């Protein structure tokens, strides 16, 4: 059974799924694991006949803690202030938080994720936290004791579960409450030394995270929530949250769905503040949206994911295509016991419902070459026909994939994937074995050869002549690309066109070098 269906089978009745983020920087692929995990659970719940409400909260009243890499250090003046009250670094959006939320919303739309989007500062300003703020003050000693017992961190002095927004400097991370009489507090700001009196209702500040999270469970009626392994650690915010929500607010804690990080290969976990990331909006522009959904659907949330925007992305797309062929019965599953799970992964990878018939497939590697060598979709189709592809089914997914490849080539692809063909056969002095190698390829290549056919001819020709794979491929890449390495040769030759390839090879075989 797929992991999302397991979650759905473990709960009964109407459900409310919730998740969210603090929009303090670029929202990246790692962040998308949370919302897509939640969305797939929502789909599984609905497929099992359960009624579901799905919320996503932008915690935009959180303070800015650090200026992310790539943003001018002058914005350090806003550290400690609520994100929704800080100007946008790009000068184009209403606030810091909106600059990062807007492309995220666009990503959600492309991915087909439908949810109720909430801004946490709105919940405060509309008074939805007021009763729970009052209850938190009334039970502040109890809450402080829970946090100390569960987290192991001793709370010293008077504990007030509220961060006041300073009326003078606007920070909320350095204010200290001195006295309290509902609904007012007297406070001092340790940054600007301002002292004042503040109404804690309607957005005058916020509950600290370990209290705010369970308060949101109450306000929204949350019954299921995915969250990262940091919150799930022993003594972490989920452990304190479930005690506070049950012992103080009198509500059952939500069913937890804990997920691991998505790592960038050779770089570690993604972090907006460190600039180690692939933006979510870039991911859905450099590959079809089904690919990001597939990445999340195929991995159990408790397993970490390692990816990159180069060969790793190509492998991921190829794996998705194989899953699609298995779903439509064109290819057998390598693990027949998992065929049901593989089919379910494909279903959850779709932006909407699965297509009724398999879309026209072209290997990602092949498209990488075609979009660089052909000027239009018609030229791409003509090249595919000449390579033995049977053009049938829905072509639109292939055309959209071609646009994604162009975006990937422009913004993310390594140089090894970028090709510029030599205009004419370069002058090269070849020995007898090299001429024999090229002659055997020339004789073996046939019009309509597939990439696999080409690879077979090249390998057999190399073994029977030069007998050095590295030298054989380097020779071919230098002839056609004027460099030692390049994309897969079978896809390259079929993209160029077999007759054009043979024309180049004749130049050397006929002694014109």
Short mmCIF file of C-alpha atoms in Angstrom, two decimals:
data_model
loop_
_atom_site.label_atom_id
_atom_site.label_comp_id
_atom_site.label_asym_id
_atom_site.label_seq_id
_atom_site.Cartn_x
_atom_site.Cartn_y
_atom_site.Cartn_z
CA UNK A 1 0.00 0.00 0.00
CA UNK A 2 1.29 3.47 -0.88
CA UNK A 3 2.40 5.59 2.09
CA UNK A 4 -0.37 8.18 1.52
CA UNK A 5 -3.02 5.46 1.56
CA UNK A 6 -1.51 4.09 4.79
CA UNK A 7 -2.06 7.48 6.45
CA UNK A 8 -5.62 7.63 5.10
CA UNK A 9 -6.36 4.16 6.46
CA UNK A 10 -5.17 5.11 9.96
CA UNK A 11 -7.77 7.84 10.54
CA UNK A 12 -11.55 7.95 10.60
CA UNK A 13 -14.16 10.57 9.78
CA UNK A 14 -13.81 14.13 8.52
CA UNK A 15 -10.21 15.35 8.38
CA UNK A 16 -8.39 18.68 8.29
CA UNK A 17 -4.88 18.59 6.87
CA UNK A 18 -2.61 21.55 7.46
CA UNK A 19 0.93 22.60 6.75
CA UNK A 20 2.85 25.83 6.25
CA UNK A 21 6.10 27.75 6.04
CA UNK A 22 7.85 30.85 7.31
CA UNK A 23 8.43 32.82 4.06
CA UNK A 24 11.82 34.21 5.08
CA UNK A 25 13.56 33.36 1.79
CA UNK A 26 13.28 31.50 -1.50
CA UNK A 27 10.85 28.59 -1.27
CA UNK A 28 12.76 25.63 -2.65
CA UNK A 29 12.25 22.03 -3.70
CA UNK A 30 13.00 20.89 -0.15
CA UNK A 31 10.07 22.97 1.12
CA UNK A 32 7.82 21.41 -1.52
CA UNK A 33 8.10 18.02 0.15
CA UNK A 34 5.88 19.27 2.97
CA UNK A 35 3.04 20.67 0.89
CA UNK A 36 3.08 17.81 -1.65
CA UNK A 37 3.18 15.20 1.11
CA UNK A 38 0.12 16.88 2.60
CA UNK A 39 -1.63 17.13 -0.76
CA UNK A 40 -1.07 13.44 -1.53
CA UNK A 41 -2.50 12.51 1.86
CA UNK A 42 -5.50 14.71 1.02
CA UNK A 43 -5.95 12.85 -2.28
CA UNK A 44 -5.70 9.49 -0.53
CA UNK A 45 -8.28 10.58 2.05
CA UNK A 46 -10.71 11.72 -0.64
CA UNK A 47 -10.14 8.54 -2.64
CA UNK A 48 -11.12 6.59 0.48
CA UNK A 49 -14.38 8.55 0.70
CA UNK A 50 -13.44 10.90 3.54
CA UNK A 51 -14.31 14.60 3.65
CA UNK A 52 -11.18 16.77 3.85
CA UNK A 53 -10.26 20.42 4.35
CA UNK A 54 -6.73 21.43 3.35
CA UNK A 55 -4.97 24.52 4.77
CA UNK A 56 -1.61 26.08 4.06
CA UNK A 57 -0.34 28.83 6.36
CA UNK A 58 2.26 31.42 5.49
CA UNK A 59 3.75 32.32 8.87
CA UNK A 60 4.42 35.88 7.78
CA UNK A 61 4.27 37.36 11.27
CA UNK A 62 7.47 35.46 12.11
CA UNK A 63 10.53 37.69 12.59
CA UNK A 64 13.33 37.87 10.04
CA UNK A 65 16.21 36.03 11.70
CA UNK A 66 18.91 36.27 9.04
CA UNK A 67 19.43 37.97 5.68
CA UNK A 68 19.63 35.15 3.11
CA UNK A 69 22.56 34.84 0.76
CA UNK A 70 22.03 36.95 -2.35
CA UNK A 71 20.07 39.73 -0.62
CA UNK A 72 21.74 43.05 0.18
CA UNK A 73 23.11 43.18 3.72
CA UNK A 74 21.39 46.54 4.20
CA UNK A 75 18.27 44.49 4.97
CA UNK A 76 19.92 43.42 8.23
CA UNK A 77 18.26 46.54 9.69
CA UNK A 78 14.97 44.61 9.52
CA UNK A 79 16.14 41.57 11.49
CA UNK A 80 13.66 40.83 14.27
CA UNK A 81 10.73 42.50 12.51
CA UNK A 82 7.65 40.61 11.21
CA UNK A 83 8.14 39.43 7.63
CA UNK A 84 4.91 40.99 6.40
CA UNK A 85 6.05 44.42 7.63
CA UNK A 86 9.44 44.38 5.88
CA UNK A 87 9.77 45.92 2.39
CA UNK A 88 10.40 43.53 -0.50
CA UNK A 89 14.10 43.23 -1.46
CA UNK A 90 13.20 43.37 -5.17
CA UNK A 91 11.12 46.53 -4.73
CA UNK A 92 8.32 44.97 -6.78
CA UNK A 93 6.18 43.26 -4.15
CA UNK A 94 4.17 44.55 -1.20
CA UNK A 95 6.44 42.99 1.42
CA UNK A 96 9.36 40.67 2.08
CA UNK A 97 7.01 37.72 2.59
CA UNK A 98 4.95 38.38 -0.55
CA UNK A 99 8.11 38.38 -2.70
CA UNK A 100 8.68 34.73 -1.82
CA UNK A 101 5.05 33.64 -1.48
CA UNK A 102 3.93 34.79 -4.95
CA UNK A 103 6.23 32.46 -6.98
CA UNK A 104 5.34 29.68 -4.54
CA UNK A 105 1.65 30.21 -5.29
CA UNK A 106 2.46 30.06 -9.00
CA UNK A 107 4.27 26.77 -8.38
CA UNK A 108 1.25 25.35 -6.57
CA UNK A 109 -0.99 26.28 -9.49
CA UNK A 110 1.35 24.60 -11.99
CA UNK A 111 1.43 21.48 -9.78
CA UNK A 112 -2.36 21.40 -9.54
CA UNK A 113 -2.36 21.78 -5.75
CA UNK A 114 -5.66 23.17 -4.50
CA UNK A 115 -5.81 24.42 -0.91
CA UNK A 116 -7.00 27.16 1.40
CA UNK A 117 -4.15 29.66 1.69
CA UNK A 118 -3.90 31.50 5.00
CA UNK A 119 -1.63 34.31 6.20
CA UNK A 120 -0.92 33.91 9.91
CA UNK A 121 -0.83 37.65 10.54
CA UNK A 122 -4.45 37.77 9.30
CA UNK A 123 -5.46 35.19 11.92
CA UNK A 124 -3.96 37.40 14.61
CA UNK A 125 -5.41 40.66 13.29
CA UNK A 126 -8.89 39.13 12.93
CA UNK A 127 -8.79 38.06 16.57
CA UNK A 128 -8.83 34.30 15.96
CA UNK A 129 -5.91 33.81 18.36
CA UNK A 130 -7.35 36.04 21.12
CA UNK A 131 -9.02 33.38 23.28
CA UNK A 132 -5.98 31.12 23.04
CA UNK A 133 -3.63 34.00 23.88
CA UNK A 134 -5.72 34.63 27.00
CA UNK A 135 -5.71 30.94 27.90
CA UNK A 136 -1.94 30.82 27.36
CA UNK A 137 -1.41 33.73 29.77
CA UNK A 138 -3.73 32.11 32.32
CA UNK A 139 -1.75 28.87 32.05
CA UNK A 140 1.69 30.38 31.57
CA UNK A 141 3.25 28.51 34.50
CA UNK A 142 1.83 25.22 33.24
CA UNK A 143 3.05 25.88 29.69
CA UNK A 144 6.49 26.86 30.96
CA UNK A 145 6.67 23.66 32.99
CA UNK A 146 5.66 21.54 29.96
CA UNK A 147 8.31 23.17 27.77
CA UNK A 148 10.97 22.67 30.45
CA UNK A 149 10.02 19.04 31.11
CA UNK A 150 9.72 18.02 27.46
CA UNK A 151 12.53 20.01 25.87
CA UNK A 152 14.94 19.80 28.78
CA UNK A 153 15.54 23.56 28.53
CA UNK A 154 15.02 25.34 31.83
CA UNK A 155 12.89 28.48 31.66
CA UNK A 156 14.33 31.06 34.03
CA UNK A 157 12.40 33.89 35.64
CA UNK A 158 8.86 34.95 34.78
CA UNK A 159 7.53 33.19 31.67
CA UNK A 160 5.08 35.00 29.42
CA UNK A 161 4.07 33.07 26.25
CA UNK A 162 3.92 36.11 23.98
CA UNK A 163 6.30 38.15 21.81
CA UNK A 164 5.26 41.81 21.72
CA UNK A 165 5.86 43.94 18.63
CA UNK A 166 7.75 47.00 19.87
CA UNK A 167 5.86 50.23 19.14
CA UNK A 168 9.13 52.07 18.65
CA UNK A 169 11.49 49.91 16.55
CA UNK A 170 9.03 47.26 15.31
CA UNK A 171 11.01 44.23 16.49
CA UNK A 172 9.33 41.35 18.28
CA UNK A 173 12.31 39.12 19.03
CA UNK A 174 13.84 41.28 21.78
CA UNK A 175 10.84 42.42 23.82
CA UNK A 176 10.43 41.38 27.46
CA UNK A 177 7.08 41.46 29.26
CA UNK A 178 7.27 43.00 32.73
CA UNK A 179 3.64 42.88 33.91
CA UNK A 180 0.36 41.54 32.61
CA UNK A 181 -3.32 42.28 33.20
CA UNK A 182 -5.56 41.01 30.44
CA UNK A 183 -5.53 42.17 27.71
CA UNK A 184 -2.57 44.49 28.34
CA UNK A 185 1.11 43.94 29.01
CA UNK A 186 3.85 46.33 29.98
CA UNK A 187 7.06 45.55 28.13
CA UNK A 188 10.60 46.67 27.46
CA UNK A 189 12.44 46.32 24.15
CA UNK A 190 16.03 45.22 24.70
CA UNK A 191 17.03 46.61 21.28
CA UNK A 192 15.86 50.22 21.46
CA UNK A 193 15.10 50.35 25.22
CA UNK A 194 11.55 51.53 24.57
CA UNK A 195 9.05 50.75 27.33
CA UNK A 196 5.33 50.76 26.80
CA UNK A 197 1.91 49.24 27.31
CA UNK A 198 0.38 47.00 24.64
CA UNK A 199 -2.89 45.22 23.91
CA UNK A 200 -1.91 41.64 23.05
CA UNK A 201 -5.06 41.07 21.00
CA UNK A 202 -5.53 41.50 17.25
CA UNK A 203 -1.92 41.43 16.07
CA UNK A 204 -0.06 43.27 18.83
CA UNK A 205 2.45 40.44 18.74
CA UNK A 206 2.48 36.66 18.49
CA UNK A 207 2.68 33.50 20.52
CA UNK A 208 6.12 31.84 20.51
CA UNK A 209 6.39 28.95 18.05
CA UNK A 210 6.03 26.12 20.59
CA UNK A 211 2.71 27.63 21.73
CA UNK A 212 1.57 29.09 18.42
CA UNK A 213 1.72 25.75 16.58
CA UNK A 214 -0.72 23.94 18.91
CA UNK A 215 -2.88 27.07 18.98
CA UNK A 216 -3.20 26.86 15.19
CA UNK A 217 -4.24 23.22 15.50
CA UNK A 218 -7.14 24.41 17.65
CA UNK A 219 -8.12 27.38 15.46
CA UNK A 220 -8.13 25.36 12.23
CA UNK A 221 -9.26 22.04 13.71
CA UNK A 222 -6.17 20.26 12.37
CA UNK A 223 -6.26 16.45 12.49
CA UNK A 224 -3.27 15.58 10.25
CA UNK A 225 -0.06 17.55 9.72
CA UNK A 226 3.19 16.71 7.90
CA UNK A 227 6.33 18.30 9.32
CA UNK A 228 10.10 17.95 9.11
CA UNK A 229 12.21 15.66 11.23
CA UNK A 230 13.59 18.62 13.22
CA UNK A 231 10.16 19.21 14.76
CA UNK A 232 9.76 15.47 15.38
CA UNK A 233 13.01 15.09 17.34
CA UNK A 234 12.70 14.02 20.97
CA UNK A 235 11.87 17.11 23.01
CA UNK A 236 11.10 19.04 19.83
CA UNK A 237 8.19 21.30 19.04
CA UNK A 238 5.78 18.45 18.22
CA UNK A 239 6.42 16.82 21.60
CA UNK A 240 5.77 20.08 23.44
CA UNK A 241 2.91 20.96 21.10
CA UNK A 242 0.94 17.77 21.70
CA UNK A 243 1.25 18.26 25.47
CA UNK A 244 0.17 21.90 25.32
CA UNK A 245 -2.75 21.25 22.96
CA UNK A 246 -4.11 18.42 25.14
CA UNK A 247 -3.23 19.62 28.66
CA UNK A 248 -3.89 23.35 28.18
CA UNK A 249 -6.23 23.74 25.20
CA UNK A 250 -8.09 20.46 25.71
CA UNK A 251 -7.79 19.22 22.12
CA UNK A 252 -6.35 16.03 20.63
CA UNK A 253 -3.05 16.57 18.74
CA UNK A 254 -3.00 15.92 14.98
CA UNK A 255 -1.78 12.70 13.39
CA UNK A 256 1.89 13.31 12.54
CA UNK A 257 3.42 12.64 9.11
CA UNK A 258 7.16 13.14 9.56
CA UNK A 259 9.35 13.69 6.51
CA UNK A 260 13.09 13.69 5.85
CA UNK A 261 15.08 16.37 4.00
CA UNK A 262 15.70 16.68 0.28
CA UNK A 263 19.45 16.99 -0.21
CA UNK A 264 21.35 18.59 -3.05
CA UNK A 265 23.96 16.07 -4.18
CA UNK A 266 27.39 16.88 -2.71
CA UNK A 267 25.98 19.96 -0.94
CA UNK A 268 23.61 18.70 1.76
CA UNK A 269 20.17 19.86 2.87
CA UNK A 270 18.65 22.82 1.05
CA UNK A 271 18.75 26.14 2.93
CA UNK A 272 17.41 29.45 1.64
CA UNK A 273 19.65 31.42 3.98
CA UNK A 274 22.79 29.69 2.65
CA UNK A 275 21.76 29.81 -1.00
CA UNK A 276 21.87 25.99 -1.24
CA UNK A 277 18.68 25.33 -3.14
CA UNK A 278 16.70 24.77 -6.30
CA UNK A 279 13.76 27.18 -6.29
CA UNK A 280 10.40 25.42 -6.49
CA UNK A 281 9.31 27.61 -9.41
CA UNK A 282 12.49 26.68 -11.32
CA UNK A 283 11.88 22.97 -10.75
CA UNK A 284 8.45 23.08 -12.39
CA UNK A 285 9.81 25.12 -15.29
CA UNK A 286 12.83 22.94 -16.08
CA UNK A 287 10.80 19.71 -15.97
CA UNK A 288 7.08 18.97 -16.30
CA UNK A 289 5.20 19.38 -12.99
CA UNK A 290 4.56 15.63 -12.87
CA UNK A 291 8.29 15.12 -12.25
CA UNK A 292 8.38 17.02 -8.94
CA UNK A 293 5.18 15.27 -7.87
CA UNK A 294 6.75 11.94 -8.86
CA UNK A 295 9.86 12.69 -6.78
CA UNK A 296 7.69 13.08 -3.67
CA UNK A 297 5.19 10.32 -4.45
CA UNK A 298 7.77 7.59 -5.03
CA UNK A 299 9.67 8.15 -1.78
CA UNK A 300 8.35 7.29 1.66
CA UNK A 301 8.38 10.57 3.65
CA UNK A 302 10.75 9.08 6.23
CA UNK A 303 13.45 8.50 3.58
CA UNK A 304 15.76 11.34 2.61
CA UNK A 305 15.91 12.27 -1.07
CA UNK A 306 19.09 13.21 -2.90
CA UNK A 307 18.83 15.06 -6.18
CA UNK A 308 20.58 17.46 -8.51
CA UNK A 309 19.63 19.55 -11.52
CA UNK A 310 21.94 17.70 -13.94
CA UNK A 311 22.20 13.97 -14.53
CA UNK A 312 20.01 13.35 -11.48
CA UNK A 313 17.13 15.24 -13.09
CA UNK A 314 17.54 13.30 -16.35
CA UNK A 315 17.47 9.99 -14.46
CA UNK A 316 14.36 11.11 -12.56
CA UNK A 317 12.51 11.97 -15.79
CA UNK A 318 13.53 8.64 -17.33
CA UNK A 319 12.26 6.81 -14.25
CA UNK A 320 8.95 8.66 -14.49
CA UNK A 321 8.62 7.64 -18.14
CA UNK A 322 9.23 4.01 -17.20
CA UNK A 323 6.56 4.27 -14.49
CA UNK A 324 4.17 5.66 -17.10
CA UNK A 325 4.84 2.71 -19.42
CA UNK A 326 4.22 0.28 -16.56
CA UNK A 327 0.97 2.07 -15.69
CA UNK A 328 -0.33 1.65 -19.23
CA UNK A 329 0.85 -1.96 -19.49
CA UNK A 330 3.45 -1.26 -22.17
CA UNK A 331 6.32 -2.40 -19.96
CA UNK A 332 6.40 -4.98 -17.19
CA UNK A 333 7.28 -3.91 -13.68
CA UNK A 334 10.77 -5.02 -12.59
CA UNK A 335 9.15 -5.89 -9.24
CA UNK A 336 5.74 -7.46 -9.87
CA UNK A 337 4.85 -7.37 -6.16
CA UNK A 338 5.11 -3.57 -6.29
CA UNK A 339 3.09 -3.08 -9.48
CA UNK A 340 0.12 -1.76 -7.51
CA UNK A 341 2.29 0.77 -5.67
CA UNK A 342 3.96 1.83 -8.93
CA UNK A 343 0.56 2.46 -10.50
CA UNK A 344 -0.49 4.47 -7.45
CA UNK A 345 2.72 6.52 -7.62
CA UNK A 346 1.87 7.40 -11.22
CA UNK A 347 -1.68 8.43 -10.25
CA UNK A 348 -0.44 10.71 -7.46
CA UNK A 349 2.17 12.21 -9.81
CA UNK A 350 -0.52 13.66 -12.06
CA UNK A 351 -1.56 17.29 -11.91
CA UNK A 352 -5.13 16.12 -12.42
CA UNK A 353 -6.40 12.66 -13.31
CA UNK A 354 -4.22 10.21 -15.25
CA UNK A 355 -4.61 10.45 -19.05
CA UNK A 356 -6.79 7.82 -20.73
CA UNK A 357 -3.94 6.76 -23.01
CA UNK A 358 -0.19 7.04 -22.77
CA UNK A 359 1.14 10.38 -24.06
CA UNK A 360 3.74 10.34 -26.82
CA UNK A 361 7.09 9.69 -25.15
CA UNK A 362 10.50 10.97 -26.23
CA UNK A 363 13.49 10.26 -23.97
CA UNK A 364 14.64 13.38 -22.12
CA UNK A 365 18.20 12.80 -23.35
CA UNK A 366 16.97 12.87 -26.94
CA UNK A 367 14.96 16.06 -26.44
CA UNK A 368 18.02 17.77 -24.97
CA UNK A 369 19.73 17.37 -28.34
CA UNK A 370 16.67 18.00 -30.51
CA UNK A 371 15.75 21.36 -28.98
CA UNK A 372 19.30 22.57 -29.63
CA UNK A 373 19.50 21.28 -33.21
CA UNK A 374 15.96 21.88 -34.49
CA UNK A 375 14.23 25.22 -34.89
CA UNK A 376 10.60 24.19 -34.42
CA UNK A 377 8.30 21.47 -33.15
CA UNK A 378 7.72 20.39 -36.74
CA UNK A 379 11.44 19.88 -37.28
CA UNK A 380 11.59 17.91 -34.04
CA UNK A 381 8.74 15.66 -35.22
CA UNK A 382 10.38 15.18 -38.61
CA UNK A 383 13.64 14.15 -36.95
CA UNK A 384 11.78 11.71 -34.72
CA UNK A 385 10.02 10.15 -37.71
CA UNK A 386 13.37 9.74 -39.46
CA UNK A 387 14.72 8.04 -36.33
CA UNK A 388 11.97 5.42 -36.39
CA UNK A 389 9.61 6.97 -33.83
CA UNK A 390 5.93 6.26 -34.42
CA UNK A 391 4.23 9.61 -33.92
CA UNK A 392 0.94 8.93 -32.16
CA UNK A 393 -0.98 9.84 -29.02
CA UNK A 394 -1.15 13.22 -27.32
CA UNK A 395 1.79 15.34 -28.50
CA UNK A 396 1.20 18.33 -26.20
CA UNK A 397 3.06 16.82 -23.20
CA UNK A 398 6.10 16.33 -25.44
CA UNK A 399 5.95 19.93 -26.68
CA UNK A 400 5.66 21.20 -23.08
CA UNK A 401 8.58 19.00 -22.12
CA UNK A 402 10.61 20.53 -24.96
CA UNK A 403 9.95 24.00 -23.53
CA UNK A 404 11.06 22.75 -20.10
CA UNK A 405 14.27 21.40 -21.62
CA UNK A 406 15.01 24.82 -23.14
CA UNK A 407 14.57 26.42 -19.71
CA UNK A 408 16.83 23.78 -18.16
CA UNK A 409 19.53 24.27 -20.81
CA UNK A 410 19.49 28.03 -20.34
CA UNK A 411 19.54 28.07 -16.54
CA UNK A 412 20.84 24.81 -15.09
CA UNK A 413 22.49 22.43 -17.56
CA UNK A 414 26.21 21.74 -17.34
CA UNK A 415 28.32 22.44 -20.42
CA UNK A 416 28.53 18.73 -21.22
CA UNK A 417 24.86 18.82 -22.26
CA UNK A 418 25.19 21.90 -24.47
CA UNK A 419 26.07 21.24 -28.08
CA UNK A 420 27.30 23.33 -30.97
CA UNK A 421 27.82 21.31 -34.14
CA UNK A 422 30.90 21.81 -36.26
CA UNK A 423 29.83 23.36 -39.56
CA UNK A 424 32.11 21.13 -41.64
CA UNK A 425 34.33 18.13 -40.94
CA UNK A 426 37.40 19.44 -39.08
CA UNK A 427 40.88 18.63 -40.38
CA UNK A 428 42.14 15.63 -38.44
CA UNK A 429 45.02 13.24 -39.06
CA UNK A 430 43.67 9.73 -38.51
CA UNK A 431 45.54 6.45 -38.28
CA UNK A 432 44.41 3.27 -40.03
CA UNK A 433 42.44 1.92 -37.05
CA UNK A 434 40.50 5.18 -36.73
CA UNK A 435 39.62 5.22 -40.43
CA UNK A 436 38.49 1.59 -40.13
CA UNK A 437 36.35 2.53 -37.12
CA UNK A 438 34.61 5.33 -39.02
CA UNK A 439 34.17 3.16 -42.12
CA UNK A 440 32.49 0.42 -40.09
CA UNK A 441 30.11 2.98 -38.55
CA UNK A 442 29.36 4.39 -42.00
CA UNK A 443 28.50 0.93 -43.31
CA UNK A 444 26.49 -0.02 -40.22
CA UNK A 445 24.28 3.05 -39.90
CA UNK A 446 20.95 2.85 -41.66
CA UNK A 447 18.32 5.52 -42.31
CA UNK A 448 15.75 5.22 -39.53
CA UNK A 449 18.26 3.86 -37.00
CA UNK A 450 17.17 4.34 -33.40
CA UNK A 451 19.54 5.68 -30.71
CA UNK A 452 19.94 2.10 -29.48
CA UNK A 453 20.80 0.91 -33.01
CA UNK A 454 23.43 3.65 -33.30
CA UNK A 455 25.01 2.74 -29.96
CA UNK A 456 25.20 -0.91 -30.95
CA UNK A 457 26.91 -0.09 -34.27
CA UNK A 458 29.43 2.21 -32.57
CA UNK A 459 30.32 -0.27 -29.82
CA UNK A 460 30.73 -3.15 -32.28
CA UNK A 461 32.79 -0.98 -34.65
CA UNK A 462 35.03 0.19 -31.82
CA UNK A 463 35.64 -3.35 -30.56
CA UNK A 464 36.61 -4.49 -34.05
CA UNK A 465 38.99 -1.59 -34.77
CA UNK A 466 40.47 0.79 -32.18
CA UNK A 467 39.29 -1.33 -29.23
CA UNK A 468 39.46 1.64 -26.85
CA UNK A 469 36.05 3.05 -25.89
CA UNK A 470 37.34 6.36 -24.57
CA UNK A 471 39.39 6.97 -27.71
CA UNK A 472 36.51 5.95 -30.00
CA UNK A 473 33.99 8.29 -28.41
CA UNK A 474 36.48 11.14 -28.12
CA UNK A 475 37.13 10.87 -31.87
CA UNK A 476 33.42 11.10 -32.69
CA UNK A 477 32.80 14.02 -30.32
CA UNK A 478 35.73 15.92 -31.81
CA UNK A 479 34.43 15.36 -35.34
CA UNK A 480 30.91 16.58 -34.58
CA UNK A 481 31.29 18.88 -31.54
CA UNK A 482 34.99 19.82 -31.52
CA UNK A 483 35.41 18.60 -27.93
CA UNK A 484 36.34 15.37 -26.15
CA UNK A 485 33.00 14.65 -24.47
CA UNK A 486 29.33 15.22 -25.12
CA UNK A 487 25.80 13.84 -24.78
CA UNK A 488 24.90 10.22 -25.45
CA UNK A 489 26.14 9.52 -28.94
CA UNK A 490 23.10 7.53 -30.08
CA UNK A 491 20.76 10.39 -29.27
CA UNK A 492 23.20 12.90 -30.75
CA UNK A 493 23.43 11.11 -34.10
CA UNK A 494 19.69 10.57 -34.46
CA UNK A 495 19.12 14.22 -33.55
CA UNK A 496 21.59 15.38 -36.19
CA UNK A 497 20.10 12.97 -38.73
CA UNK A 498 21.70 9.73 -39.88
CA UNK A 499 22.30 10.94 -43.46
CA UNK A 500 24.05 14.09 -42.21
CA UNK A 501 26.21 11.97 -39.91
CA UNK A 502 27.16 9.66 -42.77
CA UNK A 503 28.06 12.68 -44.91
CA UNK A 504 30.60 13.79 -42.30
CA UNK A 505 32.03 10.29 -41.94
CA UNK A 506 32.49 9.89 -45.72
CA UNK A 507 34.84 12.88 -45.64
CA UNK A 508 37.31 10.83 -43.58
CA UNK A 509 36.66 7.40 -45.06
CA UNK A 510 37.18 8.70 -48.60
CA UNK A 511 40.54 10.15 -47.65
CA UNK A 512 39.61 13.86 -47.61
CA UNK A 513 41.31 14.60 -44.30
#
